[in-house]
XYZ file of C-alpha atoms in Angstrom:
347
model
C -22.271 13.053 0.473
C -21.762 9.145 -0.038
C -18.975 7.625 1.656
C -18.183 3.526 2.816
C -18.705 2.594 6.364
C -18.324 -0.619 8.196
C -21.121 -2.134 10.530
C -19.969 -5.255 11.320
C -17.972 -8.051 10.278
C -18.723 -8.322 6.247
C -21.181 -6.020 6.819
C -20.198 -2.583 4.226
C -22.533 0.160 3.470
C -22.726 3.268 1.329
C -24.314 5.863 3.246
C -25.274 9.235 3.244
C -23.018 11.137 6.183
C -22.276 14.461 6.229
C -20.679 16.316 4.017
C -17.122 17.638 4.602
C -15.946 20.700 5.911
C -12.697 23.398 6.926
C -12.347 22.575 10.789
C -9.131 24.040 10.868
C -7.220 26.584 9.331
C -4.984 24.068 7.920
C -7.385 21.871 6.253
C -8.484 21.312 3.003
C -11.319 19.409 1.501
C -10.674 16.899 -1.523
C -13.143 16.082 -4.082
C -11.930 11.894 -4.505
C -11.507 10.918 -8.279
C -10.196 8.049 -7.743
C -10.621 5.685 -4.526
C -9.744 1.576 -3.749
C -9.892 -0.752 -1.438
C -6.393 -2.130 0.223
C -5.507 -5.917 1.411
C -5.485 -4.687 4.766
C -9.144 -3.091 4.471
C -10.081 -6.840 4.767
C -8.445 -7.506 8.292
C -11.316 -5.215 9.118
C -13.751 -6.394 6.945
C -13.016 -10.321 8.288
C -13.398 -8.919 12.196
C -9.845 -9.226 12.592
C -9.452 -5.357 13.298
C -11.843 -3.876 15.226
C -13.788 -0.903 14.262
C -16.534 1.253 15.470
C -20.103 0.300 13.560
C -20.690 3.007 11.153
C -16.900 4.012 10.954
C -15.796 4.965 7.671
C -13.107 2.657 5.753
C -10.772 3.578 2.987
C -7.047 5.147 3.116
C -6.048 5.520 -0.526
C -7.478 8.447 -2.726
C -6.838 11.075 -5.081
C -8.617 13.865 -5.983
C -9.616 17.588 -6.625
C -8.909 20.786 -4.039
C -12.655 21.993 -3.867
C -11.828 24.084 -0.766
C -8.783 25.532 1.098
C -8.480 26.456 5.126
C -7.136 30.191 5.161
C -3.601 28.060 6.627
C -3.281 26.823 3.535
C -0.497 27.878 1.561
C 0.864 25.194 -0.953
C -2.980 24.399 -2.044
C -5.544 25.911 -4.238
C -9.270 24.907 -5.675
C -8.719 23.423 -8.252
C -5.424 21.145 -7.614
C -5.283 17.924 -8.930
C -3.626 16.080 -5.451
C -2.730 12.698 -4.093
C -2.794 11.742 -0.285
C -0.849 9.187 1.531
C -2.710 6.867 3.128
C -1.526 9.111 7.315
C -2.086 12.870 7.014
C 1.465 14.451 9.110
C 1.945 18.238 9.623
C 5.206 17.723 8.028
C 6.805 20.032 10.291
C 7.897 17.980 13.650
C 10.933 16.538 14.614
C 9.446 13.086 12.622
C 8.556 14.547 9.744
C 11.966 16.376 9.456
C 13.486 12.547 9.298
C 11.262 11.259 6.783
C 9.434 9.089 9.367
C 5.811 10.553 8.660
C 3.444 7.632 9.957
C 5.097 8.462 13.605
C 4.061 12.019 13.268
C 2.481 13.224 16.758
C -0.354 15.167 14.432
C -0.778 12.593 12.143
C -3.724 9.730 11.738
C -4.908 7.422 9.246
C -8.019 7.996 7.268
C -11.097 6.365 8.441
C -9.490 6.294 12.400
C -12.858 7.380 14.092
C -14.039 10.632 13.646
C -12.023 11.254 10.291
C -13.156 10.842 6.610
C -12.163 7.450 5.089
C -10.974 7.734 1.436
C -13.628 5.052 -0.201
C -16.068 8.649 -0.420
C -17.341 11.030 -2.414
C -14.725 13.765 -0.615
C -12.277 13.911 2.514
C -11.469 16.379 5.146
C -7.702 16.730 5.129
C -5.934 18.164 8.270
C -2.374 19.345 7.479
C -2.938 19.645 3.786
C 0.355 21.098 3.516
C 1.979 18.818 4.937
C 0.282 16.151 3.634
C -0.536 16.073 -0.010
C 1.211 16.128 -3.119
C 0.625 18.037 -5.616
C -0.439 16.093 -9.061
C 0.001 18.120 -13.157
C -3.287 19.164 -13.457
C -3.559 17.155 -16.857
C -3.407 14.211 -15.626
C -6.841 14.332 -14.755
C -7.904 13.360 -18.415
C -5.532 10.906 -18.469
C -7.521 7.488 -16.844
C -4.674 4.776 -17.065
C -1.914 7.917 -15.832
C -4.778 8.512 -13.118
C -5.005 5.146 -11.836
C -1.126 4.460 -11.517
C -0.710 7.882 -9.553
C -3.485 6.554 -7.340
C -0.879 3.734 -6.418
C 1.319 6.484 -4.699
C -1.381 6.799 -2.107
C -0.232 3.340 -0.640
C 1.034 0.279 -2.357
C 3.696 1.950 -4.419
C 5.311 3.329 -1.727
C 5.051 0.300 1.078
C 7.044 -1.691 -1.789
C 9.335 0.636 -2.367
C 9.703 0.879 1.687
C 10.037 -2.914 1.676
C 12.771 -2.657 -1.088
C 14.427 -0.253 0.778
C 14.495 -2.185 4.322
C 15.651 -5.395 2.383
C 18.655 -3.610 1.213
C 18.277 -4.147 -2.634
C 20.885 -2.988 -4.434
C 22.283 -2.818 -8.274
C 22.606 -6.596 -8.869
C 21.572 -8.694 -6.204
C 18.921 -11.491 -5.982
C 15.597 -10.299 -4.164
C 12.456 -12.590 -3.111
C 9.293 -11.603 -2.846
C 6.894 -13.439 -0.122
C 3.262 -12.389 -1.084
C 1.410 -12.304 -4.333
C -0.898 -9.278 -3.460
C -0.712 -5.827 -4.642
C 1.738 -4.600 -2.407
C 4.315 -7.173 -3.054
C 3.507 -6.717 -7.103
C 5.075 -3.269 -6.159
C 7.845 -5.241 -4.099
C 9.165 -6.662 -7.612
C 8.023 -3.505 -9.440
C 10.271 -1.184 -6.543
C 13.162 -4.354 -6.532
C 13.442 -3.892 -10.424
C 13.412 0.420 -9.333
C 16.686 -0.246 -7.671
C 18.839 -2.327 -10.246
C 17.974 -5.763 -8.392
C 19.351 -8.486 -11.633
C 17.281 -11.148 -10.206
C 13.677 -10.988 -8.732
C 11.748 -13.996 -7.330
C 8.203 -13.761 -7.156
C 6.816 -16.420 -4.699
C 3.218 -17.146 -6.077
C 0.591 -19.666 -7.272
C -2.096 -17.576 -8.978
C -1.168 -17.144 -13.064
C -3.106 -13.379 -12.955
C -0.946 -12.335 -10.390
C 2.129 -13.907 -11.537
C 1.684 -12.733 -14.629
C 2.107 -9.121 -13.197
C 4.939 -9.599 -11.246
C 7.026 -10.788 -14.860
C 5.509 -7.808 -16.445
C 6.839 -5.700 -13.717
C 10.482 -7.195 -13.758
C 10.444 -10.779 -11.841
C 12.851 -12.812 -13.254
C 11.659 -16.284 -11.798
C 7.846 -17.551 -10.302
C 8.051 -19.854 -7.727
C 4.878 -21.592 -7.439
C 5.405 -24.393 -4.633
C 4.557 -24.067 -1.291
C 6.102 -25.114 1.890
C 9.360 -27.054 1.618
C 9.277 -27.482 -1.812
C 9.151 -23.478 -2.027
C 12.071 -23.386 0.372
C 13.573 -25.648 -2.399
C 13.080 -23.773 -5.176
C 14.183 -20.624 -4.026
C 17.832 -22.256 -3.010
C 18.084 -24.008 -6.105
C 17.620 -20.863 -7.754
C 20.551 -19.021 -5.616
C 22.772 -21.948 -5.679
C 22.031 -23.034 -2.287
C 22.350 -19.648 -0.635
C 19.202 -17.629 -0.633
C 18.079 -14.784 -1.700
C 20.421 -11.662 -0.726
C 16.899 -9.282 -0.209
C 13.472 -10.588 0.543
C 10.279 -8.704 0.703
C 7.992 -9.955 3.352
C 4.647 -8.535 2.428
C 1.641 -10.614 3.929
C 2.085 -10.429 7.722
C 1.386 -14.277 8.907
C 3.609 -16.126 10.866
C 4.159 -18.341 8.018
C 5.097 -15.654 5.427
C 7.684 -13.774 7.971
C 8.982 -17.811 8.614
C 9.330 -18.740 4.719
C 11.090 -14.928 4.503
C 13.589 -16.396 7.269
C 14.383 -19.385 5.260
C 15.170 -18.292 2.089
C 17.108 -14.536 3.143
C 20.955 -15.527 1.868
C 22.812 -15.750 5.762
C 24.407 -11.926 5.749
C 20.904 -10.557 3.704
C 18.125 -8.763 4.715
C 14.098 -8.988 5.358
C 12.161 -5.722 4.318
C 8.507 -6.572 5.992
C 5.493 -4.511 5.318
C 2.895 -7.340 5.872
C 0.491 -5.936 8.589
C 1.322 -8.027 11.185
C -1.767 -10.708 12.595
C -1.509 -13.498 14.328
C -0.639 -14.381 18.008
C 3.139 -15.324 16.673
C 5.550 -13.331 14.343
C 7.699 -16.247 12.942
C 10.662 -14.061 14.180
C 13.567 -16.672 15.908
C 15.930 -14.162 16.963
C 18.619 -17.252 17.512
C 18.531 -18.297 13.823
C 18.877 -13.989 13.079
C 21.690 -13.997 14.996
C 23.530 -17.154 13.889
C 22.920 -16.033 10.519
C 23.447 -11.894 10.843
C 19.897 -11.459 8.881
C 18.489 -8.120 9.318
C 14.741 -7.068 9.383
C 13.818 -3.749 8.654
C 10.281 -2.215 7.963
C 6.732 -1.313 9.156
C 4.564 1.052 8.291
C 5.243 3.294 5.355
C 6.030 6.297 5.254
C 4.670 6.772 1.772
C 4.349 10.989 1.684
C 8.054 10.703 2.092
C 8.519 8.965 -0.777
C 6.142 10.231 -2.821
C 8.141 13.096 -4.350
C 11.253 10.774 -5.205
C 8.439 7.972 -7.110
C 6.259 10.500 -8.742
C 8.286 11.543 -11.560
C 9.152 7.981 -12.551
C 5.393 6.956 -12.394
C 4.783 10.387 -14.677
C 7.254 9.379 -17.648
C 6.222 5.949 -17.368
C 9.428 4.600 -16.659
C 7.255 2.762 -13.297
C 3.431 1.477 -14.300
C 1.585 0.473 -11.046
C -1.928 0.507 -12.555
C -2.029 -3.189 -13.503
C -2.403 -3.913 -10.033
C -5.853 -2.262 -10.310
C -7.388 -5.396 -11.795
C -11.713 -4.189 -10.784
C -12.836 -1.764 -12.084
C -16.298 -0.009 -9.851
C -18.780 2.794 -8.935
C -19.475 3.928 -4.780
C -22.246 2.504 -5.053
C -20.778 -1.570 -5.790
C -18.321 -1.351 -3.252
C -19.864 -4.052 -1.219
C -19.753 -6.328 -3.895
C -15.984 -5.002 -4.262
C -15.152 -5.973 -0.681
C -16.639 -9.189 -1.423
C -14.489 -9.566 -4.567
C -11.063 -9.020 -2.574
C -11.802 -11.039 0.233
C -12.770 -14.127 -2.157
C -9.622 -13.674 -4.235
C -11.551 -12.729 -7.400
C -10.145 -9.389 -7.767
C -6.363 -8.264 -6.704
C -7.121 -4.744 -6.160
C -10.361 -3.143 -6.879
C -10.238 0.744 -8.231
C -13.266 2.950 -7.001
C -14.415 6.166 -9.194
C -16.759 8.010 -7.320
Protein backbone atom coordinates (compact mmCIF):
# COMPACT_ATOMS: atom_id res chain seq x y z
CA UNK A 1 0.00 0.00 0.00
CA UNK A 2 0.81 3.89 0.02
CA UNK A 3 1.22 5.46 3.23
CA UNK A 4 3.23 9.10 4.44
CA UNK A 5 6.57 8.80 6.02
CA UNK A 6 8.97 11.33 7.29
CA UNK A 7 12.79 11.40 6.30
CA UNK A 8 13.96 14.33 7.61
CA UNK A 9 13.17 17.69 8.58
CA UNK A 10 10.58 18.95 5.64
CA UNK A 11 11.44 16.07 4.02
CA UNK A 12 7.65 13.88 3.43
CA UNK A 13 7.26 11.01 1.16
CA UNK A 14 4.56 8.71 -0.14
CA UNK A 15 5.88 5.37 -0.28
CA UNK A 16 5.12 2.02 -0.98
CA UNK A 17 5.48 -0.07 2.61
CA UNK A 18 3.88 -2.99 3.33
CA UNK A 19 0.66 -3.69 3.42
CA UNK A 20 -1.25 -4.25 6.71
CA UNK A 21 -2.01 -7.20 8.50
CA UNK A 22 -3.94 -9.23 11.81
CA UNK A 23 -0.86 -9.52 14.29
CA UNK A 24 -3.03 -10.14 17.01
CA UNK A 25 -6.15 -11.60 17.77
CA UNK A 26 -7.46 -8.33 18.72
CA UNK A 27 -6.66 -6.37 15.74
CA UNK A 28 -8.36 -5.16 12.97
CA UNK A 29 -7.32 -3.62 9.73
CA UNK A 30 -9.03 -0.26 8.46
CA UNK A 31 -9.39 0.67 4.95
CA UNK A 32 -8.78 4.96 5.59
CA UNK A 33 -11.53 7.07 3.75
CA UNK A 34 -10.73 9.88 5.06
CA UNK A 35 -7.16 11.03 6.49
CA UNK A 36 -5.48 14.82 7.54
CA UNK A 37 -2.76 16.26 8.68
CA UNK A 38 -2.80 17.87 12.47
CA UNK A 39 -0.94 21.24 13.77
CA UNK A 40 1.16 19.13 15.74
CA UNK A 41 2.25 16.87 12.62
CA UNK A 42 4.37 20.04 11.92
CA UNK A 43 6.46 20.01 15.26
CA UNK A 44 7.74 16.97 13.44
CA UNK A 45 7.79 18.13 10.17
CA UNK A 46 9.90 21.55 11.44
CA UNK A 47 12.57 19.01 13.40
CA UNK A 48 11.13 20.01 16.53
CA UNK A 49 10.02 16.31 17.36
CA UNK A 50 12.19 13.81 16.54
CA UNK A 51 11.35 10.88 14.47
CA UNK A 52 12.91 7.89 12.97
CA UNK A 53 13.67 8.49 8.93
CA UNK A 54 11.12 6.55 7.14
CA UNK A 55 8.61 6.57 10.16
CA UNK A 56 5.16 6.91 9.21
CA UNK A 57 3.15 10.24 10.26
CA UNK A 58 -0.54 10.75 10.61
CA UNK A 59 -2.97 10.13 13.78
CA UNK A 60 -6.42 11.08 12.52
CA UNK A 61 -8.46 8.68 10.17
CA UNK A 62 -11.58 7.09 9.42
CA UNK A 63 -12.39 4.35 7.52
CA UNK A 64 -13.75 0.85 6.43
CA UNK A 65 -13.34 -2.71 8.57
CA UNK A 66 -11.70 -4.75 5.63
CA UNK A 67 -10.54 -7.41 8.14
CA UNK A 68 -11.25 -8.58 11.74
CA UNK A 69 -8.67 -10.55 14.32
CA UNK A 70 -10.74 -13.70 15.54
CA UNK A 71 -10.67 -11.33 19.22
CA UNK A 72 -12.74 -9.20 17.68
CA UNK A 73 -16.10 -8.95 18.86
CA UNK A 74 -17.73 -5.40 18.47
CA UNK A 75 -16.26 -5.25 14.67
CA UNK A 76 -17.17 -6.61 11.35
CA UNK A 77 -15.95 -6.13 7.45
CA UNK A 78 -17.65 -3.87 6.39
CA UNK A 79 -18.03 -1.17 9.39
CA UNK A 80 -17.91 2.23 8.67
CA UNK A 81 -15.42 3.31 11.97
CA UNK A 82 -13.58 6.26 13.39
CA UNK A 83 -10.27 6.01 15.49
CA UNK A 84 -8.94 8.30 18.06
CA UNK A 85 -5.87 9.55 17.39
CA UNK A 86 -4.13 6.52 20.81
CA UNK A 87 -5.47 2.99 20.28
CA UNK A 88 -6.32 1.75 24.43
CA UNK A 89 -7.60 -1.80 25.22
CA UNK A 90 -10.33 -0.09 26.97
CA UNK A 91 -10.30 -2.52 29.63
CA UNK A 92 -7.53 -1.34 32.40
CA UNK A 93 -7.83 0.42 35.40
CA UNK A 94 -7.29 3.86 32.95
CA UNK A 95 -9.57 3.14 30.61
CA UNK A 96 -12.26 2.33 33.29
CA UNK A 97 -11.75 6.28 34.34
CA UNK A 98 -12.02 7.69 31.04
CA UNK A 99 -8.28 8.51 30.97
CA UNK A 100 -7.47 6.51 27.63
CA UNK A 101 -4.15 8.28 26.36
CA UNK A 102 -2.53 6.83 29.82
CA UNK A 103 -3.58 3.39 28.88
CA UNK A 104 -0.53 0.88 29.61
CA UNK A 105 -1.56 -0.90 26.01
CA UNK A 106 -2.13 2.05 24.28
CA UNK A 107 0.18 4.13 21.56
CA UNK A 108 -0.25 6.72 19.10
CA UNK A 109 -0.35 6.04 15.43
CA UNK A 110 2.77 6.49 13.54
CA UNK A 111 4.98 5.77 17.12
CA UNK A 112 7.63 3.48 15.36
CA UNK A 113 6.69 0.32 14.22
CA UNK A 114 2.84 1.20 13.97
CA UNK A 115 0.76 2.39 10.92
CA UNK A 116 0.35 6.21 10.78
CA UNK A 117 -3.18 7.30 9.67
CA UNK A 118 -2.04 9.64 6.48
CA UNK A 119 -2.28 5.80 4.46
CA UNK A 120 -4.03 3.88 2.33
CA UNK A 121 -5.04 1.43 5.58
CA UNK A 122 -3.98 0.95 9.38
CA UNK A 123 -3.32 -1.91 11.62
CA UNK A 124 -5.43 -1.35 14.70
CA UNK A 125 -4.48 -3.19 17.99
CA UNK A 126 -7.39 -3.21 20.48
CA UNK A 127 -10.04 -2.54 17.92
CA UNK A 128 -12.51 -3.03 20.50
CA UNK A 129 -11.42 -0.96 22.58
CA UNK A 130 -10.53 1.50 20.37
CA UNK A 131 -12.86 2.45 17.62
CA UNK A 132 -16.18 3.72 17.27
CA UNK A 133 -18.50 2.54 15.41
CA UNK A 134 -19.85 5.10 12.52
CA UNK A 135 -23.98 4.53 10.58
CA UNK A 136 -22.88 2.88 7.75
CA UNK A 137 -24.59 5.67 5.52
CA UNK A 138 -22.62 8.08 6.27
CA UNK A 139 -20.21 6.90 3.96
CA UNK A 140 -22.09 8.63 0.97
CA UNK A 141 -22.45 11.47 2.82
CA UNK A 142 -18.89 13.70 2.03
CA UNK A 143 -19.53 16.94 4.16
CA UNK A 144 -21.20 14.32 7.21
CA UNK A 145 -17.85 12.30 6.43
CA UNK A 146 -15.49 14.99 6.89
CA UNK A 147 -17.01 16.44 10.24
CA UNK A 148 -17.01 12.79 11.79
CA UNK A 149 -13.37 12.73 10.75
CA UNK A 150 -12.97 15.68 13.34
CA UNK A 151 -13.83 13.14 16.20
CA UNK A 152 -10.55 11.46 15.48
CA UNK A 153 -8.73 14.50 17.17
CA UNK A 154 -9.56 18.14 17.14
CA UNK A 155 -13.16 17.82 18.18
CA UNK A 156 -12.46 16.13 21.09
CA UNK A 157 -9.04 18.06 22.40
CA UNK A 158 -11.53 21.21 22.34
CA UNK A 159 -14.04 19.76 23.95
CA UNK A 160 -11.22 18.44 26.57
CA UNK A 161 -9.99 22.03 26.74
CA UNK A 162 -13.63 23.25 27.41
CA UNK A 163 -13.96 20.86 29.89
CA UNK A 164 -10.56 21.63 31.93
CA UNK A 165 -11.45 25.44 31.68
CA UNK A 166 -14.58 24.84 33.52
CA UNK A 167 -17.13 26.37 30.99
CA UNK A 168 -20.31 26.44 32.13
CA UNK A 169 -24.04 27.74 31.08
CA UNK A 170 -23.25 31.49 30.91
CA UNK A 171 -19.88 32.41 31.53
CA UNK A 172 -17.28 34.31 29.41
CA UNK A 173 -14.60 31.89 27.76
CA UNK A 174 -11.29 32.97 25.73
CA UNK A 175 -9.80 31.24 23.31
CA UNK A 176 -5.78 31.58 22.86
CA UNK A 177 -5.01 30.03 19.36
CA UNK A 178 -6.56 30.47 15.98
CA UNK A 179 -5.82 26.87 14.67
CA UNK A 180 -8.11 24.06 14.24
CA UNK A 181 -8.14 22.84 17.56
CA UNK A 182 -9.02 26.02 19.23
CA UNK A 183 -11.87 26.60 16.26
CA UNK A 184 -13.26 23.49 18.18
CA UNK A 185 -12.39 25.37 21.58
CA UNK A 186 -15.24 28.02 20.61
CA UNK A 187 -17.22 25.37 18.71
CA UNK A 188 -17.05 22.89 22.27
CA UNK A 189 -17.36 26.51 24.56
CA UNK A 190 -20.66 27.29 22.58
CA UNK A 191 -21.43 22.96 23.29
CA UNK A 192 -21.62 23.86 26.91
CA UNK A 193 -23.94 27.05 27.14
CA UNK A 194 -20.78 29.49 27.41
CA UNK A 195 -22.96 33.28 26.61
CA UNK A 196 -19.79 34.85 25.66
CA UNK A 197 -16.83 33.42 23.55
CA UNK A 198 -13.62 35.34 22.69
CA UNK A 199 -11.73 34.24 19.89
CA UNK A 200 -8.12 35.66 20.09
CA UNK A 201 -7.03 35.89 16.34
CA UNK A 202 -5.62 37.96 13.43
CA UNK A 203 -6.31 35.90 10.31
CA UNK A 204 -10.08 36.91 8.74
CA UNK A 205 -10.40 32.93 7.32
CA UNK A 206 -9.95 31.72 10.58
CA UNK A 207 -11.85 34.24 12.40
CA UNK A 208 -14.43 33.95 10.30
CA UNK A 209 -14.90 30.28 11.56
CA UNK A 210 -14.71 30.82 14.99
CA UNK A 211 -18.12 33.47 14.60
CA UNK A 212 -19.66 30.82 12.53
CA UNK A 213 -19.06 28.38 15.23
CA UNK A 214 -20.43 30.63 18.16
CA UNK A 215 -17.60 33.38 19.13
CA UNK A 216 -19.18 36.24 20.24
CA UNK A 217 -16.14 38.75 20.00
CA UNK A 218 -12.53 38.59 17.70
CA UNK A 219 -9.80 40.02 19.28
CA UNK A 220 -7.27 40.80 16.80
CA UNK A 221 -4.35 42.70 18.76
CA UNK A 222 -1.47 41.22 19.99
CA UNK A 223 0.55 41.62 23.05
CA UNK A 224 -0.63 44.26 25.51
CA UNK A 225 -3.06 45.65 23.47
CA UNK A 226 -4.65 41.97 23.35
CA UNK A 227 -4.38 41.87 27.12
CA UNK A 228 -6.44 45.13 26.70
CA UNK A 229 -9.01 44.09 24.76
CA UNK A 230 -9.88 41.09 26.40
CA UNK A 231 -10.40 43.16 29.93
CA UNK A 232 -12.25 45.75 28.32
CA UNK A 233 -14.45 43.21 27.08
CA UNK A 234 -15.03 41.57 30.75
CA UNK A 235 -15.14 44.82 32.46
CA UNK A 236 -11.75 44.66 33.77
CA UNK A 237 -11.92 41.11 35.06
CA UNK A 238 -11.03 38.50 32.54
CA UNK A 239 -12.33 35.91 31.08
CA UNK A 240 -13.98 33.28 33.64
CA UNK A 241 -12.63 30.10 31.12
CA UNK A 242 -9.77 30.28 28.70
CA UNK A 243 -8.69 27.74 26.23
CA UNK A 244 -5.00 27.59 25.84
CA UNK A 245 -4.49 25.76 22.60
CA UNK A 246 -0.99 26.54 20.95
CA UNK A 247 1.62 25.36 23.49
CA UNK A 248 4.33 28.41 23.49
CA UNK A 249 5.36 30.07 26.38
CA UNK A 250 3.72 33.09 25.14
CA UNK A 251 0.24 31.58 24.50
CA UNK A 252 0.13 29.70 28.13
CA UNK A 253 1.46 33.56 29.45
CA UNK A 254 -1.36 35.64 27.48
CA UNK A 255 -3.87 32.59 28.90
CA UNK A 256 -2.51 33.72 32.50
CA UNK A 257 -3.34 37.27 31.92
CA UNK A 258 -6.59 37.37 30.77
CA UNK A 259 -8.20 34.03 33.07
CA UNK A 260 -10.82 36.23 35.46
CA UNK A 261 -8.73 35.73 39.21
CA UNK A 262 -11.00 32.56 40.61
CA UNK A 263 -11.25 31.07 36.60
CA UNK A 264 -9.70 28.46 34.95
CA UNK A 265 -7.01 27.54 32.02
CA UNK A 266 -8.02 24.36 29.92
CA UNK A 267 -4.51 23.80 27.86
CA UNK A 268 -4.22 21.38 25.06
CA UNK A 269 -1.38 23.23 23.17
CA UNK A 270 1.43 20.56 22.79
CA UNK A 271 3.77 21.94 24.91
CA UNK A 272 7.47 23.28 23.11
CA UNK A 273 9.70 25.42 24.24
CA UNK A 274 12.40 25.37 27.04
CA UNK A 275 9.75 27.52 29.34
CA UNK A 276 5.96 26.92 30.04
CA UNK A 277 4.86 30.54 30.92
CA UNK A 278 3.44 28.84 34.11
CA UNK A 279 4.22 31.44 37.41
CA UNK A 280 2.85 29.36 40.02
CA UNK A 281 3.03 32.69 42.46
CA UNK A 282 0.64 34.72 40.25
CA UNK A 283 -1.73 31.03 40.22
CA UNK A 284 -1.73 31.14 43.62
CA UNK A 285 -2.35 34.82 44.41
CA UNK A 286 -5.03 34.62 42.01
CA UNK A 287 -6.61 30.82 42.74
CA UNK A 288 -6.42 30.16 38.72
CA UNK A 289 -6.60 26.60 37.90
CA UNK A 290 -4.99 24.73 34.90
CA UNK A 291 -6.31 21.65 33.81
CA UNK A 292 -5.56 19.60 30.56
CA UNK A 293 -3.13 17.58 28.36
CA UNK A 294 -3.55 15.13 26.15
CA UNK A 295 -6.99 14.07 25.08
CA UNK A 296 -8.60 11.51 25.75
CA UNK A 297 -10.73 11.77 22.65
CA UNK A 298 -12.22 7.81 22.45
CA UNK A 299 -13.73 8.82 25.72
CA UNK A 300 -15.52 11.39 24.41
CA UNK A 301 -16.32 10.25 21.32
CA UNK A 302 -19.61 8.52 22.16
CA UNK A 303 -21.02 11.65 24.16
CA UNK A 304 -19.96 14.14 20.69
CA UNK A 305 -21.01 11.77 18.04
CA UNK A 306 -24.62 12.10 18.11
CA UNK A 307 -24.50 15.90 18.16
CA UNK A 308 -22.03 15.92 15.14
CA UNK A 309 -24.74 13.27 13.43
CA UNK A 310 -27.93 15.65 13.73
CA UNK A 311 -25.90 18.51 12.95
CA UNK A 312 -26.52 20.30 15.95
CA UNK A 313 -22.12 20.51 16.04
CA UNK A 314 -20.41 21.09 12.30
CA UNK A 315 -16.58 20.64 12.62
CA UNK A 316 -15.91 20.22 8.88
CA UNK A 317 -15.20 23.90 8.16
CA UNK A 318 -12.07 23.47 9.82
CA UNK A 319 -11.10 21.21 6.88
CA UNK A 320 -10.26 24.19 4.68
CA UNK A 321 -7.68 21.76 1.75
CA UNK A 322 -9.00 19.63 0.15
CA UNK A 323 -6.13 16.54 -1.36
CA UNK A 324 -5.19 13.09 -2.80
CA UNK A 325 -2.07 10.65 -0.96
CA UNK A 326 -0.29 11.40 -3.42
CA UNK A 327 -0.10 15.74 -2.75
CA UNK A 328 0.48 15.37 0.72
CA UNK A 329 3.85 16.91 0.55
CA UNK A 330 2.60 19.83 -0.95
CA UNK A 331 -0.15 19.60 1.96
CA UNK A 332 2.52 19.64 4.67
CA UNK A 333 3.94 22.49 2.94
CA UNK A 334 0.55 24.27 2.89
CA UNK A 335 0.08 23.98 6.85
CA UNK A 336 3.37 24.86 7.80
CA UNK A 337 3.20 28.19 5.56
CA UNK A 338 -0.20 29.12 6.96
CA UNK A 339 -1.97 28.72 3.59
CA UNK A 340 -4.24 26.06 4.62
CA UNK A 341 -5.83 25.60 8.36
CA UNK A 342 -6.33 22.00 8.15
CA UNK A 343 -5.79 19.96 5.12
CA UNK A 344 -8.34 16.78 4.55
CA UNK A 345 -6.65 13.67 2.83
CA UNK A 346 -8.93 11.06 0.72
CA UNK A 347 -6.96 8.25 -0.08
Amino acid sequence: MRATVIHAPHDIRVEEVPDPAIRQPTDAVVRVLRACICGSDLWAYRGESARQPGQRIGHEFLGVVEEAGAGVDGFAVGDLVVAPFVWSDGTCAYCADGLTTSCPEGGFWGSVGSDGGQGEAVRVPHADGTLVKLPAAAASDDRLLTALLALSDVLGTGHHAALGAGVTKGSTVAVVGDGAVGLCGVLAAKRLGAERVIALGRHSARTDIARRFGATDVVAERGEAALAAVRELTRGEGAHSVIEAVGTEQSMRTALDIVRDGGAIGYVGVPHGSASGVDLGVMFDRNIALRGGVAPVRTYIPELLPDVLDGTIDPSPVFDLSIGLDEVPAGYRAMDGRTALKVLITP
